[in-house]
Short mmCIF file of C-alpha atoms and ligand atoms in Angstrom, two decimals:
data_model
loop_
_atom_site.label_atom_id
_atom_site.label_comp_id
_atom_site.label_asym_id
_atom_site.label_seq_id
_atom_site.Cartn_x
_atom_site.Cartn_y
_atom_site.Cartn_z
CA UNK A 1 -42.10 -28.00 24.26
CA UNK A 2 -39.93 -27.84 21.73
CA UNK A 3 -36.34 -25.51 22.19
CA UNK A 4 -34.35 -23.61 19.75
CA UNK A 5 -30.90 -22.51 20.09
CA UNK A 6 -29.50 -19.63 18.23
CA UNK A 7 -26.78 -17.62 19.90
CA UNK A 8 -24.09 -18.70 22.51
CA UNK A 9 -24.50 -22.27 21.50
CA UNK A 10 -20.73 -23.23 20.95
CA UNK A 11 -19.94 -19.94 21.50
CA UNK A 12 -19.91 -17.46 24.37
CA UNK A 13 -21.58 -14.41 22.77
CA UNK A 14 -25.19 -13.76 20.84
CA UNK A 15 -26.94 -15.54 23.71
CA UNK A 16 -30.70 -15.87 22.59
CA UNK A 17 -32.68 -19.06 22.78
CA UNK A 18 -36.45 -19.90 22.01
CA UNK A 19 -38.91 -21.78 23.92
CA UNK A 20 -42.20 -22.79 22.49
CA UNK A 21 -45.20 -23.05 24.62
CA UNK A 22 -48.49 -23.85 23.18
CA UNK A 23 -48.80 -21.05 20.29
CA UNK A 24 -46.64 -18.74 22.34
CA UNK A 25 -43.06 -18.17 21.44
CA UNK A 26 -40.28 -17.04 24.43
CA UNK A 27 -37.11 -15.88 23.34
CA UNK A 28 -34.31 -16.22 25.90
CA UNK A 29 -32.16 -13.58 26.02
CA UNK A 30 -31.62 -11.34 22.50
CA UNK A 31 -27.57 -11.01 22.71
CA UNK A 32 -25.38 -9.30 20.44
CA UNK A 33 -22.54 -11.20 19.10
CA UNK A 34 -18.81 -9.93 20.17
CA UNK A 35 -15.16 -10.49 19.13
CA UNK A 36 -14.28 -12.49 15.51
CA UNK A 37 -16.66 -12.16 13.16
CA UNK A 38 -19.23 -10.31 16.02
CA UNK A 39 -19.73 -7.77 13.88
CA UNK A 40 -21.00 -9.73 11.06
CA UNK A 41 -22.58 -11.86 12.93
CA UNK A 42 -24.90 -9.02 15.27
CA UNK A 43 -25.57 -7.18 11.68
CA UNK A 44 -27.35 -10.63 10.60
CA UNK A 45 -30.92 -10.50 10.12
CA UNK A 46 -32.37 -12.79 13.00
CA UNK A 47 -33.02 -16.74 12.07
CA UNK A 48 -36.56 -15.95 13.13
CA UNK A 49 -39.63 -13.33 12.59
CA UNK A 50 -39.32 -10.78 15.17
CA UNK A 51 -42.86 -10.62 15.07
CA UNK A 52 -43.61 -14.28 15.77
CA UNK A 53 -42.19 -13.59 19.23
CA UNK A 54 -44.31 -12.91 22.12
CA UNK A 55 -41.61 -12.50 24.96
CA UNK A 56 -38.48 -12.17 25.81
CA UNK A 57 -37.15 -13.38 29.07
CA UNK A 58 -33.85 -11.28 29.69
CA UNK A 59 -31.05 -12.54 32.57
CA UNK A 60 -29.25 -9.52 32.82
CA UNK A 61 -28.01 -6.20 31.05
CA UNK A 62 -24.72 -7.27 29.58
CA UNK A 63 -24.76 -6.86 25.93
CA UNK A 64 -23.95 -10.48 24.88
CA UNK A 65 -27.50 -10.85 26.18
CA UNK A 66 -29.32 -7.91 26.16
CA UNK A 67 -27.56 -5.84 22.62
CA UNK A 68 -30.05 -6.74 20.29
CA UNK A 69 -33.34 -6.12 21.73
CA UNK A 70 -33.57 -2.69 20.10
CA UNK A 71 -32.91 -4.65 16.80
CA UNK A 72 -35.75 -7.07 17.63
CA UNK A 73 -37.93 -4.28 18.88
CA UNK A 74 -37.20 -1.96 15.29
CA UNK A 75 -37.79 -5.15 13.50
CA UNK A 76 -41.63 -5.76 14.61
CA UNK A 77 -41.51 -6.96 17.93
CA UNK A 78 -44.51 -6.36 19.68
CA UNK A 79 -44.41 -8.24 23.12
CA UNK A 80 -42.65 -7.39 26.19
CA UNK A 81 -39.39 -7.70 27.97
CA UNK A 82 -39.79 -9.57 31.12
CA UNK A 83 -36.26 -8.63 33.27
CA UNK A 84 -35.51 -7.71 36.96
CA UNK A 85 -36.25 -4.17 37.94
CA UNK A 86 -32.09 -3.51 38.13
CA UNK A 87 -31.68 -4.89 34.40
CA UNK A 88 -34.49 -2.76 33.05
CA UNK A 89 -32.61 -0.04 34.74
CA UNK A 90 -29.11 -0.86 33.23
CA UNK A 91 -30.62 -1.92 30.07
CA UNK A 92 -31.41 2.06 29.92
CA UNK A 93 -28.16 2.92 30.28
CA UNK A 94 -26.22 0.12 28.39
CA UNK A 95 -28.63 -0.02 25.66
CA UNK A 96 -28.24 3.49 24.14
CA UNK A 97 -24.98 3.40 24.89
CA UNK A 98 -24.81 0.73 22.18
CA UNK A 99 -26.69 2.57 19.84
CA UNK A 100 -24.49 5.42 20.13
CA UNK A 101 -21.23 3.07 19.34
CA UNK A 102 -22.98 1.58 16.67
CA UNK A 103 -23.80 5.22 15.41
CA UNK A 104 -20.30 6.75 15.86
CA UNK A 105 -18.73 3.13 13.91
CA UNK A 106 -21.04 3.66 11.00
CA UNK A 107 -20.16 6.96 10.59
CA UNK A 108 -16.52 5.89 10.59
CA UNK A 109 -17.10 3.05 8.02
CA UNK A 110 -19.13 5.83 6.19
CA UNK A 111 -16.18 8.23 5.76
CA UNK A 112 -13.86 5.05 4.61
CA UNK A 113 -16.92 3.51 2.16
CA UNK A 114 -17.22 7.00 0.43
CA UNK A 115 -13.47 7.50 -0.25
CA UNK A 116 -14.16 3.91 -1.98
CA UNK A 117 -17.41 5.09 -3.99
CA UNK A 118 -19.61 2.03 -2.27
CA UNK A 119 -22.48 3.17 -1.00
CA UNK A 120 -23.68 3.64 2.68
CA UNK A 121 -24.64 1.39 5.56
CA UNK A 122 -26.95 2.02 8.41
CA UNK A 123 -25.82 1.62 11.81
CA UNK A 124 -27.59 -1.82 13.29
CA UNK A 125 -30.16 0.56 15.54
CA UNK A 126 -29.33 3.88 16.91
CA UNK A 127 -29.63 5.51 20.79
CA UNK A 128 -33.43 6.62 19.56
CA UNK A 129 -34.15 2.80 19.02
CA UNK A 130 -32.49 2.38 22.34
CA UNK A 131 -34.56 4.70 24.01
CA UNK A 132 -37.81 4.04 22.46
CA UNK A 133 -37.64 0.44 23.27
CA UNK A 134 -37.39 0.93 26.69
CA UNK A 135 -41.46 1.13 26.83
CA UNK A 136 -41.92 -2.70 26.71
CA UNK A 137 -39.31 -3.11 29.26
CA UNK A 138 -41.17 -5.01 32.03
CA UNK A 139 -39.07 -4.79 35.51
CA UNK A 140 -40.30 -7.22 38.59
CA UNK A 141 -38.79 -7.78 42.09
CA UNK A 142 -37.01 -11.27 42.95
CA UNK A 143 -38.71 -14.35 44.42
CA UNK A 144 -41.65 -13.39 42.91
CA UNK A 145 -43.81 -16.01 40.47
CA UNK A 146 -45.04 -14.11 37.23
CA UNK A 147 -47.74 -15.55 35.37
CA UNK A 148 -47.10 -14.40 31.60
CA UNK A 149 -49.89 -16.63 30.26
CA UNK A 150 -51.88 -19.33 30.52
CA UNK A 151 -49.40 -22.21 30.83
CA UNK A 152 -46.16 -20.21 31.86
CA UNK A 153 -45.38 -18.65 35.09
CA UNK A 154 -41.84 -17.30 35.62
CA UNK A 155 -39.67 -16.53 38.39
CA UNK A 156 -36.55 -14.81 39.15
CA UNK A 157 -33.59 -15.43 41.09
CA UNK A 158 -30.50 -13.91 42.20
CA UNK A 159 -27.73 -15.11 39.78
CA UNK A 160 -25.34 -13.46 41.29
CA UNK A 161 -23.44 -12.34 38.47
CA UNK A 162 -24.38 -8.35 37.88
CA UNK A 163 -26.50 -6.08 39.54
CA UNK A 164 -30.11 -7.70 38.47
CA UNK A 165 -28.68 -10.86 37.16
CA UNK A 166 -31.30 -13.63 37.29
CA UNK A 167 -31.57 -17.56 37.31
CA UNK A 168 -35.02 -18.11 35.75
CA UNK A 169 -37.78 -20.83 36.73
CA UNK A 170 -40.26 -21.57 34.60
CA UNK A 171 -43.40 -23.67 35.27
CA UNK A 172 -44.38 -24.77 32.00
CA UNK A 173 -48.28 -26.68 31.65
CA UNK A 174 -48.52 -28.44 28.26
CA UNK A 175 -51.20 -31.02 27.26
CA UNK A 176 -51.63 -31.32 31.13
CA UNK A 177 -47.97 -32.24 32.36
CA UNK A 178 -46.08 -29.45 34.04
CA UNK A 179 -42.58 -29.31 33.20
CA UNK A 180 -39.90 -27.25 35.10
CA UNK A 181 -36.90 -25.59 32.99
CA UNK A 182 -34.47 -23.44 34.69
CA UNK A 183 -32.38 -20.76 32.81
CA UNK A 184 -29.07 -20.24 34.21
CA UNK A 185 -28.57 -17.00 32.78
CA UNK A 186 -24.94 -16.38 33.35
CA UNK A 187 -24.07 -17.87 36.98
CA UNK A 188 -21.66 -15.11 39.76
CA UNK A 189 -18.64 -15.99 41.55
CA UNK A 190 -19.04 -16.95 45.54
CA UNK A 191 -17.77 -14.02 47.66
CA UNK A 192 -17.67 -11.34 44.89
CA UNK A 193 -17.52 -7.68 46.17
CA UNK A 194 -20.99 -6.02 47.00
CA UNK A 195 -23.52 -8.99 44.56
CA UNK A 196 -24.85 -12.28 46.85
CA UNK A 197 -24.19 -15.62 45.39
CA UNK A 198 -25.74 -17.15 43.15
CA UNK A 199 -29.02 -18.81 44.11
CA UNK A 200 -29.33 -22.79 44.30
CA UNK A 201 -32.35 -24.27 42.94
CA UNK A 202 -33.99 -27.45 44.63
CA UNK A 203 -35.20 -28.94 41.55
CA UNK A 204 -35.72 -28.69 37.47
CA UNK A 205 -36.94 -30.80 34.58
CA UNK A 206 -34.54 -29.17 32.76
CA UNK A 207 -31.70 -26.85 32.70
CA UNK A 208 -30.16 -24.33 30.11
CA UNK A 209 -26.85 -23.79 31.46
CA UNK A 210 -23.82 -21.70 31.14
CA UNK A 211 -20.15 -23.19 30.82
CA UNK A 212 -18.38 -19.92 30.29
CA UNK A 213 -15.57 -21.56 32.51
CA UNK A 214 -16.39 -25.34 32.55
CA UNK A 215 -12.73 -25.86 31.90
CA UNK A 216 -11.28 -23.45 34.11
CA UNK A 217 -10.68 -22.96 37.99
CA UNK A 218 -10.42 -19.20 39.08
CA UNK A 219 -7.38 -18.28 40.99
CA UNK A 220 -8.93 -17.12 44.36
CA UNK A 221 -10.57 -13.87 44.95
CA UNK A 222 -8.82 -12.44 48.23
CA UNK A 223 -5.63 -13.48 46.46
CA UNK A 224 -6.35 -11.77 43.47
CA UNK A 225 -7.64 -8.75 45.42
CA UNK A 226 -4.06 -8.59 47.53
CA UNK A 227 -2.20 -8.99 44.14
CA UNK A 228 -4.28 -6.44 42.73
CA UNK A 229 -2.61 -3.87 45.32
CA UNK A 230 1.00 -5.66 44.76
CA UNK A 231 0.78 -4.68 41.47
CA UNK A 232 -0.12 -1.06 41.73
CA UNK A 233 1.88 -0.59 44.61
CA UNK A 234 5.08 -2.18 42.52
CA UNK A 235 3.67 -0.09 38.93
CA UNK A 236 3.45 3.27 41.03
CA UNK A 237 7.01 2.75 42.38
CA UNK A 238 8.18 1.70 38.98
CA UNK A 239 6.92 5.30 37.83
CA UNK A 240 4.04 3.86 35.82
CA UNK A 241 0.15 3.74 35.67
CA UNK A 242 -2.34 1.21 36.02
CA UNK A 243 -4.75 0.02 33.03
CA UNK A 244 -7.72 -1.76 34.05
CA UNK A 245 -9.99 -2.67 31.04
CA UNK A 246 -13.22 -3.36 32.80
CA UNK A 247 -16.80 -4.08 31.69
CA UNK A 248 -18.75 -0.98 32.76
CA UNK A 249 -21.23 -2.63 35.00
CA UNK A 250 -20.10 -4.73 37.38
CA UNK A 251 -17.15 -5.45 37.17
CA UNK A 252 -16.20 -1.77 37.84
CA UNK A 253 -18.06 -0.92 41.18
CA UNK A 254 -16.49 -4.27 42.21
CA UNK A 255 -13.14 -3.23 41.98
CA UNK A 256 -13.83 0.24 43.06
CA UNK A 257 -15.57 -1.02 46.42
CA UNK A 258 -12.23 -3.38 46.55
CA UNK A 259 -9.91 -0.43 46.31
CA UNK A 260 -12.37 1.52 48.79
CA UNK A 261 -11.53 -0.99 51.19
CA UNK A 262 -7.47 -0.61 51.08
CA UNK A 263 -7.45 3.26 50.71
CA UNK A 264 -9.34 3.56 53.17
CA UNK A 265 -7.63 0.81 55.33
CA UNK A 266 -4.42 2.77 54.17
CA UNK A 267 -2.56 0.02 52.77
CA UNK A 268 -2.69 1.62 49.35
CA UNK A 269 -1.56 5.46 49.21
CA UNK A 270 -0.82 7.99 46.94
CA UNK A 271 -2.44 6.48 44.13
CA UNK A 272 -5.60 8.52 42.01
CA UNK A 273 -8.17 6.17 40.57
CA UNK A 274 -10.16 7.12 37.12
CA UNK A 275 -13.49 5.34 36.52
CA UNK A 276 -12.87 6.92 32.79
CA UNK A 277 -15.99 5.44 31.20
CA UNK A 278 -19.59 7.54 31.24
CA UNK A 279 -21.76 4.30 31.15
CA UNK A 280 -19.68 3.39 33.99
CA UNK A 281 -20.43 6.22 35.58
CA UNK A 282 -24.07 6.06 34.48
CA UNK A 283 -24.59 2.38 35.96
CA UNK A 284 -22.63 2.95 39.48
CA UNK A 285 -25.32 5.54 40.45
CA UNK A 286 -28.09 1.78 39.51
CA UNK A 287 -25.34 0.50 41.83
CA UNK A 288 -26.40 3.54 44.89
CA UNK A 289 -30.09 2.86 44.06
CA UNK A 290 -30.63 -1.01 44.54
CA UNK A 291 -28.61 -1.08 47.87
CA UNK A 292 -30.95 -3.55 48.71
CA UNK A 293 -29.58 -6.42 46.33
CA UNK A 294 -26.08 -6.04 48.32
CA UNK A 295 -24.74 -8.54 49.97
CA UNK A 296 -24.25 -7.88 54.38
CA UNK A 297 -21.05 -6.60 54.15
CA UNK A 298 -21.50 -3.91 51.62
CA UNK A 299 -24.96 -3.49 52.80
CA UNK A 300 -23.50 -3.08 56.18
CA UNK A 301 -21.41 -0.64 54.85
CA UNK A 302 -24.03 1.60 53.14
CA UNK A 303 -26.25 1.47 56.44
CA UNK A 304 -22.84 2.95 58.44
CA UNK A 305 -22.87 6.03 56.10
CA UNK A 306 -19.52 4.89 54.47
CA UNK A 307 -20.80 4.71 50.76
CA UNK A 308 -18.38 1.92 49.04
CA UNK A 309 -18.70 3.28 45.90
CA UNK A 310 -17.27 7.03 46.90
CA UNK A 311 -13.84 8.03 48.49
CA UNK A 312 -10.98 10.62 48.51
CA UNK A 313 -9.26 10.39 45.32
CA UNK A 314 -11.58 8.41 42.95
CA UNK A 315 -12.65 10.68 40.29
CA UNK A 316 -15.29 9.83 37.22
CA UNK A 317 -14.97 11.43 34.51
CA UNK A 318 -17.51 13.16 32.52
CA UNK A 319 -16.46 15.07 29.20
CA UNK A 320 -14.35 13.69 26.68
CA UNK A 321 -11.61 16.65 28.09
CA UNK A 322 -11.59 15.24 31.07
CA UNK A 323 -10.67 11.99 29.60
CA UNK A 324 -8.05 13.41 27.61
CA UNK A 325 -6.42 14.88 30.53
CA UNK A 326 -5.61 11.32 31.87
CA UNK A 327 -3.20 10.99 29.31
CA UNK A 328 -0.71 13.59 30.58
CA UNK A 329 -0.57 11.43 33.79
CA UNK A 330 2.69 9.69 33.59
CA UNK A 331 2.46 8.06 37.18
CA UNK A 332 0.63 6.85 40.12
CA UNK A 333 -2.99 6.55 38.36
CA UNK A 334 -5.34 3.75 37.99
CA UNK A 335 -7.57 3.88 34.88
CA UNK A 336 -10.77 2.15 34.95
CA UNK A 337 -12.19 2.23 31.56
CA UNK A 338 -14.50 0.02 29.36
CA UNK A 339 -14.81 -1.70 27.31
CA UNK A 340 -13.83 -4.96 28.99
CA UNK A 341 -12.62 -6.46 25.80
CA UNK A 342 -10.91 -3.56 25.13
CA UNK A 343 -12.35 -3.33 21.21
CA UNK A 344 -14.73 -0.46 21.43
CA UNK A 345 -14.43 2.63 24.33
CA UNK A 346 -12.10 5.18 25.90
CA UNK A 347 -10.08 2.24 27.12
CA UNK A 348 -8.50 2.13 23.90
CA UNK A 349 -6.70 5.65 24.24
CA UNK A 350 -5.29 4.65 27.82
CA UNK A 351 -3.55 1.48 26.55
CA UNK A 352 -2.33 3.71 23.20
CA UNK A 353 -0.68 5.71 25.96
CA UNK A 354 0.19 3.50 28.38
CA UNK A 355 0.63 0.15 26.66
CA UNK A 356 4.08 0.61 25.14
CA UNK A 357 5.97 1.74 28.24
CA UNK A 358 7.63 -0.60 30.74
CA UNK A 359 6.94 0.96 33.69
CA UNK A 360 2.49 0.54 33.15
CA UNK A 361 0.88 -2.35 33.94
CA UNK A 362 -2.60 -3.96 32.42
CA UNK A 363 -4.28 -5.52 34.36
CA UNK A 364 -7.46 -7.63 33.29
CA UNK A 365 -10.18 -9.01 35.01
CA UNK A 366 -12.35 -10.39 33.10
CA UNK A 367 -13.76 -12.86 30.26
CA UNK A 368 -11.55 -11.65 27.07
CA UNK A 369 -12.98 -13.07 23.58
CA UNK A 370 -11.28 -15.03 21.16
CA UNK A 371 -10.56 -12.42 18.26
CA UNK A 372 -10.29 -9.14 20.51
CA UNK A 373 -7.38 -6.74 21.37
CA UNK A 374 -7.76 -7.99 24.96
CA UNK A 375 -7.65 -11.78 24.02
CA UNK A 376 -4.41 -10.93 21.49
CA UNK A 377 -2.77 -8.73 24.55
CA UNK A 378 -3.22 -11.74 26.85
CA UNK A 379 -1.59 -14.03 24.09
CA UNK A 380 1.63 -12.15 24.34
CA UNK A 381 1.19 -10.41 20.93
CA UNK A 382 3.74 -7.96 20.46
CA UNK A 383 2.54 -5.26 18.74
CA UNK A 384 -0.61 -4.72 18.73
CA UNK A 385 -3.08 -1.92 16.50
CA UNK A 386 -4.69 0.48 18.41
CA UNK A 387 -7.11 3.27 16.81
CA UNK A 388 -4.67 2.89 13.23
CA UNK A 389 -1.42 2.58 15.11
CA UNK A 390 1.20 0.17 15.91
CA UNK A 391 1.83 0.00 19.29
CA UNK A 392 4.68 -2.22 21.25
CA UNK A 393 3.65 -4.50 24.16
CA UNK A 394 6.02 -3.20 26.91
CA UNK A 395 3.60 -2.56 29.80
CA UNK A 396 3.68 -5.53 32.34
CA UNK A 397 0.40 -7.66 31.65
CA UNK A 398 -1.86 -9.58 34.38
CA UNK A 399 -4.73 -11.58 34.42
CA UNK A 400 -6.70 -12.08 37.61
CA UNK A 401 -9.12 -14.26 36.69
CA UNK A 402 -10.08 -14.35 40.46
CA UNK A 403 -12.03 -11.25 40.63
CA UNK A 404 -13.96 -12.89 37.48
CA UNK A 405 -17.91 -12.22 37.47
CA UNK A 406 -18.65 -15.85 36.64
CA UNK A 407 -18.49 -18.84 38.55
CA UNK A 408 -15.55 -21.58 37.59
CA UNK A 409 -15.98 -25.14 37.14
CA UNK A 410 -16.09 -25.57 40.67
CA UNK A 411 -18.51 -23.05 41.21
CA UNK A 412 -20.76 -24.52 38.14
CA UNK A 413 -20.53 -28.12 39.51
CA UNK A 414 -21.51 -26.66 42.89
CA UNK A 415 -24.56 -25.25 41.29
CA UNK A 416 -25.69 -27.98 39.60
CA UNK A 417 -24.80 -30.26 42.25
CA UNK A 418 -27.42 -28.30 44.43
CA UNK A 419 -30.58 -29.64 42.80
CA UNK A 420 -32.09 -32.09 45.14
CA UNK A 421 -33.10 -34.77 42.30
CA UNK A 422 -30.89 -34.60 39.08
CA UNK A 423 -32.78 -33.50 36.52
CA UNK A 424 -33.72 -35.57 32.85
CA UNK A 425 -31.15 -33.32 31.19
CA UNK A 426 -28.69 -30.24 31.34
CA UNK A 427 -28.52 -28.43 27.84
CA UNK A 428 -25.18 -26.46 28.00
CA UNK A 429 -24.50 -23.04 26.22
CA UNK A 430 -22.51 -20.23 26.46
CA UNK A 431 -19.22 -21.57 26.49
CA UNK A 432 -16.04 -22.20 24.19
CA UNK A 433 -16.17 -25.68 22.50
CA UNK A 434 -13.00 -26.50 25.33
CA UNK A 435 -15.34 -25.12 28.09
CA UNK A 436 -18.21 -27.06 27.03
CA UNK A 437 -16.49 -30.59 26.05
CA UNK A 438 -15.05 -30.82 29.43
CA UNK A 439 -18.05 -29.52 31.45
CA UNK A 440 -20.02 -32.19 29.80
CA UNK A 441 -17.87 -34.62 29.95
CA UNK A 442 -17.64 -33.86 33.92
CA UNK A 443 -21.19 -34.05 34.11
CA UNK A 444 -21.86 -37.49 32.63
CA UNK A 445 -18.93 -38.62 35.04
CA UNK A 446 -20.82 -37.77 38.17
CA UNK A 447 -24.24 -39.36 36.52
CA UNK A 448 -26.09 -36.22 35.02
CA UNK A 449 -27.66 -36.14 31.54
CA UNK A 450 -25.82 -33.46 29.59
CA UNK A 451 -26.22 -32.11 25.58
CA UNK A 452 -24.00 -29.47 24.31
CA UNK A 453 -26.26 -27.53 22.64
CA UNK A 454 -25.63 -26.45 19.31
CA UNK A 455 -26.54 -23.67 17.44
CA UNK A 456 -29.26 -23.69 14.75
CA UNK A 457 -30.23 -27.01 17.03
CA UNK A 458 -34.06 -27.80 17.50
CA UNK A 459 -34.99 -30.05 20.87
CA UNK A 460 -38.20 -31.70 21.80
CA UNK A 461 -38.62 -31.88 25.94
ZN1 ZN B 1 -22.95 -11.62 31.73
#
């Protein structure tokens, strides 16, 4: 079998990777690139023939792994999407969601292109693409083996990362050996809000694995979660608001089935939450459906009648009016908005509002890219440009890295140290070359076989 790397190989974005088995080709993931050079990067034509492919495995919605299917499927795909049911489900959402932002930026770079006599561009797909790709879209159940063809059967996992987030075996018969590779897709925290955690395998051949924080140890979640309600406690007394830039799926309903538990527990008060974000919106009600991939306390929860993801004073907001509104709140809100990164998204008008005065507070949770407005807030960047103006860091600026959606080192090396033989190699990806140098480097100390895979790379297994 030979394996190709292409995306998130020394890099955390543009996951996609390509196994070939017998004649067949299986592309891993199809992600779109995000923060420097992103742009450029997603627009590129694909370092393979669309066409060639015959399917793609997909771990979960997020866009870094999901964003340029409809790409793949406008350029001559032809196969299917093999996912969980809940991906296929938030790929619906998330997907023409990120046809419409690619539609409403070329329009934008349109207007400014014209003004320069060049001539136009073409957004990278549109919503329609979205849409219409959702017909290969292929959802199955966990635990269950999938035989895609002769010579590769598949099976999904709990990754415990997002809703539908899967680890994937795959029983591979070549020439009459059977080979085992395991996908980690991107791995979950232990004890996040509402997912399970991540799944431990017994055994693999081989392993494509994330390092997103090989380097890094997460502060910890219930202290996170308290100093979460320190900090709007201490912004709302201040006479401020609080900013959350949050991905859409996930990492939203987590914190608003956090902040279910203390309103309704009464140790936070007066405070109105915003979940100011439609695909937020959108992907919470995938949230109400697959109650049965919570974990027992929020299942627990649903099966009292107390649904997490609803109480007194959390409002989501629908029309772009509604949005606007938010802005004339000077105190005692929290704003939930997307995107995480905070470079694309209605999360960019709250911190144009918000960001310059003293008495706000940002608070992030959650992977922020080198190259985007969340990475330079977090670097202590002091003025910052935000939809064509300056604006002055002021706001008070946190970073709980505890109520992160992927495991840390520890929680890696606990994975990996759950496979009941070590297996002939570990190929790493989807990490930061800091991230990956010292997960590897950890690895061959305890006696694994580790390769930092790089991208462009071709390896024979
Ligand atoms: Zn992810």
């Amino acid at each position: 079998m030979k394996i190709q790397f292409y995306g998130a190989a020394g890099c955390v974005t543009g996951s996609s990777h390509i196994l070939n088995i017998k004649d067949k080709k299986i592309l891993l993931d199809c992600g779109m690139f995000q923060g420097r050079d992103g742009k450029e990067r997603s627009n590129d034509t694909f370092n393979f023939n669309p066409q060639d492919i015959d399917f793609v495995i997909l771990s979960h919605a997020h866009i870094d792994h999901s964003g340029r299917i409809p790409l793949l499927y406008k350029e001559g795909f032809k196969g299917e999407i093999i996912c969980t049911e809940g991906t296929k489900d938030l790929c619906n959402i998330m997907l023409q969601d990120s046809g419409h932002i690619q539609e409403m930026e070329t329009e934008w770079l349109n207007r400014k292109r014209k003004r320069k006599a060049l001539p136009e561009v073409t957004p990278l797909y549109t919503s329609i693409d979205a849409k219409k790709c959702m017909e290969i879209f292929k959802g199955y159940g966990y635990d269950e083996w999938i035989e895609l063809f002769d010579g590769l059967r598949i099976k999904f996992t709990d990754a415990g990362h997002i809703l539908g987030s899967a680890i994937t075996e795959m029983l591979i018969n070549e020439n009459g050996n059977q080979v085992k590779l395991v996908y980690s897709g991107d791995l979950g925290n232990v004890n996040m809000p509402i997912l399970k955690d991540p799944t431990y395998i017994d055994n693999a051949d081989y392993v494509i694995m994330e390092t997103t924080y090989g380097d890094k140890l997460h502060g910890d979640l219930s202290y996170d979660l308290k100093e979460l309600v320190n900090i709007i406690n201490s912004t709302v007394n201040r006479g401020g608001n609080v900013i959350i830039p949050s991905f859409a799926i996930g990492r939203t309903q987590e914190i608003i089935y956090a902040l279910n538990k203390y309103i309704e527990s009464g140790t936070l008060k007066g405070i109105k939450v915003y979940v100011d974000s439609p695909l937020a919106s959108e992907s919470t009600e995938v949230f109400k459906k697959y109650t049965k991939y919570f974990d027992a306390e929020a299942l627990n929860l649903v099966k009292s009648g107390d649904n997490p993801l609803e109480f007194t004073g959390l409002t989501f907001t629908k029309s772009p009016q509604e949005s606007m509104n938010i802005n004339n709140i000077q105190s005692g809100a929290v704003i939930i908005s997307s995107s995480g990164m905070c470079d694309a998204g209605r999360i960019k008008h709250h911190l144009k509002h918000n960001l310059w005065r003293e008495e706000c507070s940002v608070v992030f949770a959650g992977y922020q890219a080198e190259g985007t407005l969340g990475k330079r807030i977090l670097n202590g960047d002091e003025l910052v440009k935000i939809l064509g103006d300056e604006i002055a860091v002021k706001a008070h600026i946190y970073n709980l890295q505890g109520l992160s959606g992927h495991a840390d080192k520890n929680g890696l090396l606990t994975w990996v140290r759950a496979f009941k033989n070590k297996p002939k190699n570990i190929f790493l990806v989807h990490g930061d070359e800091d991230a990956q140098k010292s997960f590897d480097k950890v690895l061959k100390e305890e006696g694994f076989n580790s390769h930092i895979a790089k991208s462009g790379e071709d390896l024979y297994v």
